[in-house]
mmCIF file of N, CA and C and ligand atoms in Angstrom:
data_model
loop_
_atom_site.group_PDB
_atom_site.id
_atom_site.type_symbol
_atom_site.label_atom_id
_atom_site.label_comp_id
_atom_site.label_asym_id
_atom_site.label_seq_id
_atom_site.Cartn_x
_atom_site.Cartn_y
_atom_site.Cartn_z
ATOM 1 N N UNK A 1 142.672 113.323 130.106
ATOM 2 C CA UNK A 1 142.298 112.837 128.761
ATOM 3 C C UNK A 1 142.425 111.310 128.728
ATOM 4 N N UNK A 2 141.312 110.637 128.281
ATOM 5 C CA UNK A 2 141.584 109.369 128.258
ATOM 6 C C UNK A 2 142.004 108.822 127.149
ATOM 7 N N UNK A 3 142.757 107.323 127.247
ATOM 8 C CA UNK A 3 143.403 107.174 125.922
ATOM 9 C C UNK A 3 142.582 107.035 124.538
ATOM 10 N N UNK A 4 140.968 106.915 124.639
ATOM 11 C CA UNK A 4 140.037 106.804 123.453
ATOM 12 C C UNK A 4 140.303 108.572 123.333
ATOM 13 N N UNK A 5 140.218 109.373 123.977
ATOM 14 C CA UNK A 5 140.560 110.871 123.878
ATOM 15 C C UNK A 5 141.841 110.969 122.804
ATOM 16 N N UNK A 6 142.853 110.357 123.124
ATOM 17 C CA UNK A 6 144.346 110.207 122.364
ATOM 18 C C UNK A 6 143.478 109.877 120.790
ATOM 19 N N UNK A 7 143.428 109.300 120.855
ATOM 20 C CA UNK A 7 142.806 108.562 120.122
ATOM 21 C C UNK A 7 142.063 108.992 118.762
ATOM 22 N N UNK A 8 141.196 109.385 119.260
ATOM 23 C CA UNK A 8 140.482 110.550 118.330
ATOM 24 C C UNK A 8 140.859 111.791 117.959
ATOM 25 N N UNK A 9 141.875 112.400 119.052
ATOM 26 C CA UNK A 9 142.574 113.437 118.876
ATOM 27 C C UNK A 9 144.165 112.886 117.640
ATOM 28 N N UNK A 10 144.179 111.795 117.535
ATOM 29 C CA UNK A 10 145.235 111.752 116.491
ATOM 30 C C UNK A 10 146.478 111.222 116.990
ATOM 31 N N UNK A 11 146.247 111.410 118.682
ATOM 32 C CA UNK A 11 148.234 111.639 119.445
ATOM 33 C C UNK A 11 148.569 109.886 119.298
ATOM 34 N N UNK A 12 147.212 109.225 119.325
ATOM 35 C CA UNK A 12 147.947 107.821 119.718
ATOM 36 C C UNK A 12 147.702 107.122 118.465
ATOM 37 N N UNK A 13 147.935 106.391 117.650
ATOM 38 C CA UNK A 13 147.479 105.488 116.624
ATOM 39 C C UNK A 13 146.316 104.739 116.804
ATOM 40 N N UNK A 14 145.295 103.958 116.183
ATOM 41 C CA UNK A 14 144.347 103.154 115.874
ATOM 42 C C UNK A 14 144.126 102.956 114.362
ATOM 43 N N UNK A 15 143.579 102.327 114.440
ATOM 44 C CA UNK A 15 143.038 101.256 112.894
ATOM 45 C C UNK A 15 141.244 101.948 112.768
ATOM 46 N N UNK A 16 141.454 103.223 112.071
ATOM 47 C CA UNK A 16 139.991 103.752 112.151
ATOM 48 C C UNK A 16 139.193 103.264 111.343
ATOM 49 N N UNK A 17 137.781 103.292 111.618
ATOM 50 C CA UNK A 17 136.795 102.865 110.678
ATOM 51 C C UNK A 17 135.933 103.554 110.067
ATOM 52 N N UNK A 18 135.356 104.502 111.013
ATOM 53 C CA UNK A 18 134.150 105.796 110.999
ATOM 54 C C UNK A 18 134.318 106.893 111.797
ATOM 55 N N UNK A 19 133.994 107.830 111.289
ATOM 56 C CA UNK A 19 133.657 108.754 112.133
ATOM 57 C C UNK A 19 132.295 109.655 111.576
ATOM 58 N N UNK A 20 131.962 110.424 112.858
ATOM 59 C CA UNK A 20 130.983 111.747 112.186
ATOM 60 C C UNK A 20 131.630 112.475 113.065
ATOM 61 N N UNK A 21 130.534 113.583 113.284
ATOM 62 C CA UNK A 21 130.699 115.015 114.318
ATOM 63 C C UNK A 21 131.250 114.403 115.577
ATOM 64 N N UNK A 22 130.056 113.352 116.226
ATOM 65 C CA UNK A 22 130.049 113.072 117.589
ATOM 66 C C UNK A 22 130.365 111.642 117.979
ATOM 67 N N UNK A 23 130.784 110.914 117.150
ATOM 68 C CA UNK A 23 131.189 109.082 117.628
ATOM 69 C C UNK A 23 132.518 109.156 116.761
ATOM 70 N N UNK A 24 133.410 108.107 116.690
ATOM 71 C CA UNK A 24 134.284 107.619 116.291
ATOM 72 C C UNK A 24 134.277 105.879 116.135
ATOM 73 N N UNK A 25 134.660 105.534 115.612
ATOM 74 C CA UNK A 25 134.708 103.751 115.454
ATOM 75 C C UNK A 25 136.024 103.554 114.911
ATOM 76 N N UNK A 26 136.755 102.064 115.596
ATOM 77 C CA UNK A 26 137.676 101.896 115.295
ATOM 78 C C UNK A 26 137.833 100.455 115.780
ATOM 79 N N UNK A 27 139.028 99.712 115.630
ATOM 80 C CA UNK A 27 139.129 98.284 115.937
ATOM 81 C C UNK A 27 139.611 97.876 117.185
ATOM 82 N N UNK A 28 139.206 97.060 117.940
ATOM 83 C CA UNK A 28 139.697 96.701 119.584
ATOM 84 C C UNK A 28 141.095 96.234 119.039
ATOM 85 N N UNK A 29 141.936 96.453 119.913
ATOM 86 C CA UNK A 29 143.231 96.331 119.347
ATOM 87 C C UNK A 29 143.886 95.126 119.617
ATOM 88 N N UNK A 30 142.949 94.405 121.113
ATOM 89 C CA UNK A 30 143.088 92.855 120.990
ATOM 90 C C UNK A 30 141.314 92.283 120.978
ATOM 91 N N UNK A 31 141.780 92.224 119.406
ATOM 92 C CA UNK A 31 140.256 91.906 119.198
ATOM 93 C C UNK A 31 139.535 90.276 119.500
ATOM 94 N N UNK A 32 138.445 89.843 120.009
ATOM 95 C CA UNK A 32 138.600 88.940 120.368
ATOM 96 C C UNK A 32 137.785 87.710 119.200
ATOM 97 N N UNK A 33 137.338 89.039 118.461
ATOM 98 C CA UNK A 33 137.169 88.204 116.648
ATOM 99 C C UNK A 33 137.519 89.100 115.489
ATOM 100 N N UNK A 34 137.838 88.651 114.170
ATOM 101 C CA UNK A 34 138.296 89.684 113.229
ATOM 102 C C UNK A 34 136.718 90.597 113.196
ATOM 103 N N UNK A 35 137.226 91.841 113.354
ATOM 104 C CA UNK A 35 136.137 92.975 112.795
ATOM 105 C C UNK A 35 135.372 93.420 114.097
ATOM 106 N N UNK A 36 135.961 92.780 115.474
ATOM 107 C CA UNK A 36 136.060 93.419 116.656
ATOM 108 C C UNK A 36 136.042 95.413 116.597
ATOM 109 N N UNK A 37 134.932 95.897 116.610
ATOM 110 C CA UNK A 37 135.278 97.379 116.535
ATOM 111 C C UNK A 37 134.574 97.826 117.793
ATOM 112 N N UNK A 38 135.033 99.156 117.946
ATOM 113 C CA UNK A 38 134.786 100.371 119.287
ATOM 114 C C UNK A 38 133.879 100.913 118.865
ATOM 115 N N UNK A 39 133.004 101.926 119.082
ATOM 116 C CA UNK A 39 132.046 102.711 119.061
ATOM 117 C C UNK A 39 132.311 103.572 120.431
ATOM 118 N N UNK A 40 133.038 105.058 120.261
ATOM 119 C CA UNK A 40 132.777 105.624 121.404
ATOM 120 C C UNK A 40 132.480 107.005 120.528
ATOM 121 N N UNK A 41 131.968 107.844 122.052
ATOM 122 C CA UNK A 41 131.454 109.154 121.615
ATOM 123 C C UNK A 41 132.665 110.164 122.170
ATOM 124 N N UNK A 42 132.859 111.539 121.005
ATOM 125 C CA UNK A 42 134.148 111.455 121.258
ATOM 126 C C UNK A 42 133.809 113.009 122.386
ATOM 127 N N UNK A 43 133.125 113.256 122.718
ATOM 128 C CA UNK A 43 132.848 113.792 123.978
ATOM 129 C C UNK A 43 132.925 112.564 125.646
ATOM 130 N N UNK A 44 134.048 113.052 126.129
ATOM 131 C CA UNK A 44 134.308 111.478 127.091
ATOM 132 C C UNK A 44 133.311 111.937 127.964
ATOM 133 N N UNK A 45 132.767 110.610 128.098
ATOM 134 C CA UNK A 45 132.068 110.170 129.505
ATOM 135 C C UNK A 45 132.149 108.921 129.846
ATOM 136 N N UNK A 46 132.584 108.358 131.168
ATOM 137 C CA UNK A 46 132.764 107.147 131.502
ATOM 138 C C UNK A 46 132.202 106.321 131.640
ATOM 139 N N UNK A 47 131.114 106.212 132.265
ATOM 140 C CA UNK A 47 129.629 105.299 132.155
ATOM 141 C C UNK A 47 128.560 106.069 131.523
ATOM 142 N N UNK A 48 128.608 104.593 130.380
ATOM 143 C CA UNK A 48 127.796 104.997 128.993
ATOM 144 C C UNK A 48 126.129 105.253 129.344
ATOM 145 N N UNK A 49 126.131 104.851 131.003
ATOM 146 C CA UNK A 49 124.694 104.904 131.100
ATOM 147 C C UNK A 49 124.219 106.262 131.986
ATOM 148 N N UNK A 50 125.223 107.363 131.988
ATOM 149 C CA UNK A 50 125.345 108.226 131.969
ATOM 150 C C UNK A 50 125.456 109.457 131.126
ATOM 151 N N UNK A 51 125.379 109.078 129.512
ATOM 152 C CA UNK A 51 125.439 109.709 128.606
ATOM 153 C C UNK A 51 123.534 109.764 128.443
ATOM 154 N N UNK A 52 123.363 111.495 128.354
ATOM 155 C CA UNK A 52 121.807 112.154 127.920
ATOM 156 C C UNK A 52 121.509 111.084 126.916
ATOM 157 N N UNK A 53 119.903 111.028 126.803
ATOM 158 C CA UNK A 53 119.229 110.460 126.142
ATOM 159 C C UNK A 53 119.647 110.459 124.638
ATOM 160 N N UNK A 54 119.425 111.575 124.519
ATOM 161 C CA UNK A 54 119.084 112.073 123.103
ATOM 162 C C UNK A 54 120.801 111.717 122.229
ATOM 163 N N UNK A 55 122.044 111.973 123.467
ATOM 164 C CA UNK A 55 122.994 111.295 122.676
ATOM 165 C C UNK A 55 123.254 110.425 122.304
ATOM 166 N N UNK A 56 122.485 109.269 123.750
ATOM 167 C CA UNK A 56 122.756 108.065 123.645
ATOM 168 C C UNK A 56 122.356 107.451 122.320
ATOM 169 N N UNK A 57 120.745 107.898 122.099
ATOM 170 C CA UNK A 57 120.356 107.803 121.069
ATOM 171 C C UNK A 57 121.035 107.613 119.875
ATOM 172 N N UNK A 58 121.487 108.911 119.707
ATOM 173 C CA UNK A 58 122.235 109.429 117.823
ATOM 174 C C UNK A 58 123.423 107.856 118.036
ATOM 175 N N UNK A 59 124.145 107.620 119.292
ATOM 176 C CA UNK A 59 125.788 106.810 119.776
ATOM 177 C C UNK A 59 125.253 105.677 118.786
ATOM 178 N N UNK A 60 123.848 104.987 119.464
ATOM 179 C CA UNK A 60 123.325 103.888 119.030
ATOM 180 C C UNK A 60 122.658 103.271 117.484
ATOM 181 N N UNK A 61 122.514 104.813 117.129
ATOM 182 C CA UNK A 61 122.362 104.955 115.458
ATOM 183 C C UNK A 61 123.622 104.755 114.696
ATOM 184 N N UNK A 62 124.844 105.461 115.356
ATOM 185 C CA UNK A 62 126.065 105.715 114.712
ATOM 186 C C UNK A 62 126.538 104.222 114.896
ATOM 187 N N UNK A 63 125.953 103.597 116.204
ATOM 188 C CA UNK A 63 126.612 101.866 115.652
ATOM 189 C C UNK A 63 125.773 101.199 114.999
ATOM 190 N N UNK A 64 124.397 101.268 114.840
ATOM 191 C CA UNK A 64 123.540 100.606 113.691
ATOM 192 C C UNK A 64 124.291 100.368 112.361
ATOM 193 N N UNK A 65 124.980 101.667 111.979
ATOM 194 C CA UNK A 65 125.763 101.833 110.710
ATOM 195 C C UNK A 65 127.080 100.814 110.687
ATOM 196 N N UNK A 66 128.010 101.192 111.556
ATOM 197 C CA UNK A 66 128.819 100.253 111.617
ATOM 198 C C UNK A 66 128.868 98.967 111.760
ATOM 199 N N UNK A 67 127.279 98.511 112.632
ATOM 200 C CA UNK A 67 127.458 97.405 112.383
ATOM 201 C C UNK A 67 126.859 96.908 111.095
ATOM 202 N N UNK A 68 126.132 97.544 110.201
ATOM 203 C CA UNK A 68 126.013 96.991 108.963
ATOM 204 C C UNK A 68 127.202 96.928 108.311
ATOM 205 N N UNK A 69 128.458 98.093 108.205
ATOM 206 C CA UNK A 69 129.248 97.598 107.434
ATOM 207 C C UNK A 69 130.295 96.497 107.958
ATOM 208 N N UNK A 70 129.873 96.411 109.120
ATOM 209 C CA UNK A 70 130.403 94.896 110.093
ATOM 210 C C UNK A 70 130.214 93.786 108.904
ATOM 211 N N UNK A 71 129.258 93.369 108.867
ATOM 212 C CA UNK A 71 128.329 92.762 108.597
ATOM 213 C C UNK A 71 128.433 92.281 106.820
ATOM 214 N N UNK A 72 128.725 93.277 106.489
ATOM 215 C CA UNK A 72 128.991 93.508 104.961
ATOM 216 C C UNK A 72 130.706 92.979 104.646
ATOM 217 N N UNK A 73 131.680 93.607 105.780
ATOM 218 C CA UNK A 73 132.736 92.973 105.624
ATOM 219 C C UNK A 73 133.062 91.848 105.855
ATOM 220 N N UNK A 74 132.260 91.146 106.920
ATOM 221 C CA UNK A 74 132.597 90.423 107.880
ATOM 222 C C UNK A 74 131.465 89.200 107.877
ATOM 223 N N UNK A 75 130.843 88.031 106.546
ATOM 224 C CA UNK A 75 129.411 87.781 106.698
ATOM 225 C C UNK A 75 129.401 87.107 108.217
ATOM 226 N N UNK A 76 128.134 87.379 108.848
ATOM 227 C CA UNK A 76 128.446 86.353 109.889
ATOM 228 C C UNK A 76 126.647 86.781 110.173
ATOM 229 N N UNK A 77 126.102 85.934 111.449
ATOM 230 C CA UNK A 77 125.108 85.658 111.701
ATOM 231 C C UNK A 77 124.200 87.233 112.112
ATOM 232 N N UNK A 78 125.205 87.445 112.777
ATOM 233 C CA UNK A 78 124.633 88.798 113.834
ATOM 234 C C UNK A 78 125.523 89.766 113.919
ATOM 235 N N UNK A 79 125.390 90.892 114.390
ATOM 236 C CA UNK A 79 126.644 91.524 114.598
ATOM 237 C C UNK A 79 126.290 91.704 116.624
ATOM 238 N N UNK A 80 126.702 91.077 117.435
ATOM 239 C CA UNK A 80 126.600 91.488 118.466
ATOM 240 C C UNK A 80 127.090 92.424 119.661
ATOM 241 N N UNK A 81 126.278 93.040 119.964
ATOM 242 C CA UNK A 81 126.828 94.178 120.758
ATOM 243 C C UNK A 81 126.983 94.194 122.413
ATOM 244 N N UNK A 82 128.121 94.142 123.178
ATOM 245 C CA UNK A 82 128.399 94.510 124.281
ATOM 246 C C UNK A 82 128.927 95.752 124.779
ATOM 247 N N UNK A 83 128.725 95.980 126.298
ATOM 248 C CA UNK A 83 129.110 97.289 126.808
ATOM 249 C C UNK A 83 129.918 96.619 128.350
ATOM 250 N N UNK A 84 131.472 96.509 128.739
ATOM 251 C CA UNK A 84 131.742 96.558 129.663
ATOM 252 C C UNK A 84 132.254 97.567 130.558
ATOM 253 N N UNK A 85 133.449 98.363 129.913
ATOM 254 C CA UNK A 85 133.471 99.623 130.302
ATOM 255 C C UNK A 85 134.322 99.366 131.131
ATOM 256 N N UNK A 86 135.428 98.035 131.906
ATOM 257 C CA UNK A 86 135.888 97.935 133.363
ATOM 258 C C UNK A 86 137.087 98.901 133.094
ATOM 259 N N UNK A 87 137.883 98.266 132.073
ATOM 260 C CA UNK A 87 139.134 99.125 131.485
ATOM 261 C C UNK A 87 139.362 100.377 131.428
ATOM 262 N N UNK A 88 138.742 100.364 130.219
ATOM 263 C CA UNK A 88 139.057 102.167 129.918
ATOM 264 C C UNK A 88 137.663 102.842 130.333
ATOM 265 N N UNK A 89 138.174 103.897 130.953
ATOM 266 C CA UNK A 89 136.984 104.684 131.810
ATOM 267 C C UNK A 89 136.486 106.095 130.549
ATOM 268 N N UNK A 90 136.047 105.304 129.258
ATOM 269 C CA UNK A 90 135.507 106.285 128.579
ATOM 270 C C UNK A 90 134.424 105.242 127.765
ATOM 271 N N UNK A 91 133.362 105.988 127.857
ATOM 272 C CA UNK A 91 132.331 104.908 127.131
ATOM 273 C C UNK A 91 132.238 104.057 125.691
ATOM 274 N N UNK A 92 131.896 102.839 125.624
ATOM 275 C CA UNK A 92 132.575 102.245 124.426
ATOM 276 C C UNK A 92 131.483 101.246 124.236
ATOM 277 N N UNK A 93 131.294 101.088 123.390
ATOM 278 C CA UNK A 93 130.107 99.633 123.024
ATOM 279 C C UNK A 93 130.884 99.055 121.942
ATOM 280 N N UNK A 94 131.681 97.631 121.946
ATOM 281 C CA UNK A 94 132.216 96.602 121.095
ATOM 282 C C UNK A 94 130.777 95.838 120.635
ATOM 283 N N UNK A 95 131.312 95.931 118.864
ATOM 284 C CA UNK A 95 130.405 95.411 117.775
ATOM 285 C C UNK A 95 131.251 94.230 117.726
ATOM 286 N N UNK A 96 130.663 93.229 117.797
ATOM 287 C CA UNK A 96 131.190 91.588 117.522
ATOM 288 C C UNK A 96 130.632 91.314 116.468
ATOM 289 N N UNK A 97 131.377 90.657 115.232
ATOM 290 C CA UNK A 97 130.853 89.669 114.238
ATOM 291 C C UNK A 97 130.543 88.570 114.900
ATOM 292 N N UNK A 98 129.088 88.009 114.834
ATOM 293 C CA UNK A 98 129.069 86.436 115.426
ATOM 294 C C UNK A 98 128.435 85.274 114.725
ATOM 295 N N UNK A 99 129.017 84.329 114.529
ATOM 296 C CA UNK A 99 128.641 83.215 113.936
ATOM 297 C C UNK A 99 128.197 82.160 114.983
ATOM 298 N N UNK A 100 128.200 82.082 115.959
ATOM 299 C CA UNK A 100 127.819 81.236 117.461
ATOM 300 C C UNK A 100 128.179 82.611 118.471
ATOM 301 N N UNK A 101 127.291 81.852 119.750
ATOM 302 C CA UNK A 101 127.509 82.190 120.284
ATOM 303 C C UNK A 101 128.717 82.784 121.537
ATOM 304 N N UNK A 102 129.642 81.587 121.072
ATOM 305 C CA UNK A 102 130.640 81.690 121.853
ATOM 306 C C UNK A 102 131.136 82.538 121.204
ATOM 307 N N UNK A 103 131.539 83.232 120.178
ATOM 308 C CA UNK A 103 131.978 84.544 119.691
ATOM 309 C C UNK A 103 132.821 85.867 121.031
ATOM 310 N N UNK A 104 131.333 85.867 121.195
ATOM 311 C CA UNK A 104 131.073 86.679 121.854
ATOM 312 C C UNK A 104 132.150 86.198 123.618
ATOM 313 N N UNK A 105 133.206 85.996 123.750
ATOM 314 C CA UNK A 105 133.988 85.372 124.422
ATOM 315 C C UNK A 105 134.813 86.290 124.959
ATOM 316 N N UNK A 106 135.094 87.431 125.733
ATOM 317 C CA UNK A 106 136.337 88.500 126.167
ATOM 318 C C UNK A 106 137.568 87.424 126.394
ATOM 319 N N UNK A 107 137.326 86.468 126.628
ATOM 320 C CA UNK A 107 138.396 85.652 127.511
ATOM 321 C C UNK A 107 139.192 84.874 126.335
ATOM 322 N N UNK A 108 138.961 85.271 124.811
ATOM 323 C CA UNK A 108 139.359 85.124 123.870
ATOM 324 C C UNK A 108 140.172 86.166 123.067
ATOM 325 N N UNK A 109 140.533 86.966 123.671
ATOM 326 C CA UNK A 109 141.568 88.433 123.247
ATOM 327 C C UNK A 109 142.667 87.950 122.419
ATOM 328 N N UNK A 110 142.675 88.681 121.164
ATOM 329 C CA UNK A 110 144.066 88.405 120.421
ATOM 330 C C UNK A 110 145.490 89.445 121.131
ATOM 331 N N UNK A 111 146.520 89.079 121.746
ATOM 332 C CA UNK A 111 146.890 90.221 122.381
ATOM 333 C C UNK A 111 147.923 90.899 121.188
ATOM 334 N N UNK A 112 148.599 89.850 120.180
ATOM 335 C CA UNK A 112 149.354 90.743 119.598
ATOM 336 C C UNK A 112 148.908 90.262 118.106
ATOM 337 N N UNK A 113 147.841 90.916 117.433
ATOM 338 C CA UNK A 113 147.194 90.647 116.273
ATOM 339 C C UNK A 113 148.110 91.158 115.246
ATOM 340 N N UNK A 114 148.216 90.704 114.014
ATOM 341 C CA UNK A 114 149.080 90.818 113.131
ATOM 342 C C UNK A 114 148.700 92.428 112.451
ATOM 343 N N UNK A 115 149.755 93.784 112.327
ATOM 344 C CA UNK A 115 149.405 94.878 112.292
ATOM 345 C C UNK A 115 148.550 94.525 110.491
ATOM 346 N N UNK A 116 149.037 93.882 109.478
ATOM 347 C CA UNK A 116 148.853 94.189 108.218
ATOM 348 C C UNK A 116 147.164 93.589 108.465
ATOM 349 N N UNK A 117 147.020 92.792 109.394
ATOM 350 C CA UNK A 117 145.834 92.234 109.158
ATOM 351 C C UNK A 117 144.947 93.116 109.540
ATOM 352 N N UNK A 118 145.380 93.558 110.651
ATOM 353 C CA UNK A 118 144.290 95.017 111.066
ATOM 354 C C UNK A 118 143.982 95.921 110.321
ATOM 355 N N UNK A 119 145.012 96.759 109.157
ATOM 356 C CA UNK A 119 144.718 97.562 108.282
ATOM 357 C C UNK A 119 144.053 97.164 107.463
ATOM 358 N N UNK A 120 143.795 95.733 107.070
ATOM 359 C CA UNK A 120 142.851 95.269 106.158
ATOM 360 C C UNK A 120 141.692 95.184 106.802
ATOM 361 N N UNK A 121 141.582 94.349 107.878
ATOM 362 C CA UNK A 121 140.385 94.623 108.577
ATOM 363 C C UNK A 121 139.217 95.909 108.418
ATOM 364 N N UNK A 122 140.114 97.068 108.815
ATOM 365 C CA UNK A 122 139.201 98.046 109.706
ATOM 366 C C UNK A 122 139.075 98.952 107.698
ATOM 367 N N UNK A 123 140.008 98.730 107.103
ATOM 368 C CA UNK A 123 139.977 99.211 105.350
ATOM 369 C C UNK A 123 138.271 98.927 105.050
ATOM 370 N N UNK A 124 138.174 97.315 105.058
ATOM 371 C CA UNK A 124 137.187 96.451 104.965
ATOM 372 C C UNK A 124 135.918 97.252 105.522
ATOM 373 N N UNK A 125 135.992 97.011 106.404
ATOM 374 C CA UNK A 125 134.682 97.858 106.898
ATOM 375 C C UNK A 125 134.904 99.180 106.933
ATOM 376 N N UNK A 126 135.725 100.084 106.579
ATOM 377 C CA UNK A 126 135.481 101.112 106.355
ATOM 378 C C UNK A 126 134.902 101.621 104.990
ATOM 379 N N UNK A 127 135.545 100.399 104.013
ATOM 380 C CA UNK A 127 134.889 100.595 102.584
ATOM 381 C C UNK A 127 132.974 100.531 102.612
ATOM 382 N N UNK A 128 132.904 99.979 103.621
ATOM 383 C CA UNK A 128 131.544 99.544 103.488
ATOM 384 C C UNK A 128 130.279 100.783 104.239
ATOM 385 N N UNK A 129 131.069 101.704 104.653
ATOM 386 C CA UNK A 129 130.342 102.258 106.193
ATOM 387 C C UNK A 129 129.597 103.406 105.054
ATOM 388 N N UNK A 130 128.614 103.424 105.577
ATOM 389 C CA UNK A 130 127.744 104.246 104.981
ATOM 390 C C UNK A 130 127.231 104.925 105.712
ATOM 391 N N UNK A 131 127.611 106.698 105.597
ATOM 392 C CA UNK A 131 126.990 107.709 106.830
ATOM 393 C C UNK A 131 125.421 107.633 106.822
ATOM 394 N N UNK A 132 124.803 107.595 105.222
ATOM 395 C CA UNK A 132 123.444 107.814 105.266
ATOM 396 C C UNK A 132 123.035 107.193 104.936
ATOM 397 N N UNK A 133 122.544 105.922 105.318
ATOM 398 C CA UNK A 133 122.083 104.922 104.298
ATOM 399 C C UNK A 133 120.675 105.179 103.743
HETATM 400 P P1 AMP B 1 136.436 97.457 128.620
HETATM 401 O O1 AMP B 1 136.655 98.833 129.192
HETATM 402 O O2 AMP B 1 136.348 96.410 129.700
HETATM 403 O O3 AMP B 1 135.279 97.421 127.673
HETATM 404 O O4 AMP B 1 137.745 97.089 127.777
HETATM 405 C C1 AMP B 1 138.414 98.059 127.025
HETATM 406 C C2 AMP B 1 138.668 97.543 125.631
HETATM 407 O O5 AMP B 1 139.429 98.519 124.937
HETATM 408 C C3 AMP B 1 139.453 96.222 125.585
HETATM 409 O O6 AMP B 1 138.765 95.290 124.757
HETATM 410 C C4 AMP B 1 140.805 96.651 124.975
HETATM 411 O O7 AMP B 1 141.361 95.655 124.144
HETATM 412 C C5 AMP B 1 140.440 97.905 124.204
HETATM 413 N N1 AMP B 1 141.546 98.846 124.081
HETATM 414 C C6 AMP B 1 142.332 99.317 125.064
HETATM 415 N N2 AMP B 1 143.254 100.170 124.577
HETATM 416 C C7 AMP B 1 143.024 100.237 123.240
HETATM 417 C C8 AMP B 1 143.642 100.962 122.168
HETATM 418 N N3 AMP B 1 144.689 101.782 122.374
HETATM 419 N N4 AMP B 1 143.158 100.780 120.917
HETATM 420 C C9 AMP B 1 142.104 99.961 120.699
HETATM 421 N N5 AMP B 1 141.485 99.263 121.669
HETATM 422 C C10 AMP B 1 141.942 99.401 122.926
#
């Protein structure tokens, strides 16, 4: 079980944002901008470019959403999306708020982010997330 597995299953803590049937969203826990969130599918698979079409599909809809309420919490230019995957061996696409480009920076990790700020954070965009828009 991987720890995004923990995760969704309840055993480990996170700062949740969304869920449906088949994705989960939640906040990178060293985020490397406020409103830094996860997008994984909570069926594990490790390389996301290994996940069927048709899921990949719905994964990529289920972050369309989040990143609007990104976006809504968070104003910023773009909401940008990466996929590295080196870490945790369960598939994950990080939604970046970006106002420049350098945003978008891994080498900018908050490692010990303030907990109250996170619950406001991921509150924030959770107020905003809209299953059906
Ligand atoms: P990567 O697999 O390279 O995309 O990196 C994994 C990402 O998951 C990193 O940005 C970590 O900060 C994040 N991460 C690792 N463990 C947790 C956790 N328990 N809760 C939230 N985010 C995590």
């Amino acid at each position: 079980m991987t720890i995004f597995s923990k995760i969704i299953a309840g055993e480990i803590p996170s700062y949740k944002v969304a869920e449906d049937d088949e994705f989960f969203a939640f906040l990178d826990i060293n985020p490397i901008v406020w409103g830094h969130t996860l997008v994984v599918p909570k069926q594990e698979t490790d390389y996301i470019f290994d996940i069927d079409d048709a899921r990949l599909g719905r994964m990529m809809a289920f972050a369309k959403k989040v990143a609007a309420a990104i976006k809504e919490a968070f104003p910023c230019r773009k909401v940008g999306m990466a996929v590295l995957g080196l870490e945790v061996p369960h598939a994950h696409i990080h939604l970046v708020p970006l106002k420049h480009e350098g945003d978008m920076d891994f080498a900018k990790k908050v490692s010990n982010p303030d907990p109250a700020r996170m619950a406001e954070t991921a509150a924030a965009i959770a107020s905003h997330f809209k299953p059906n828009p």
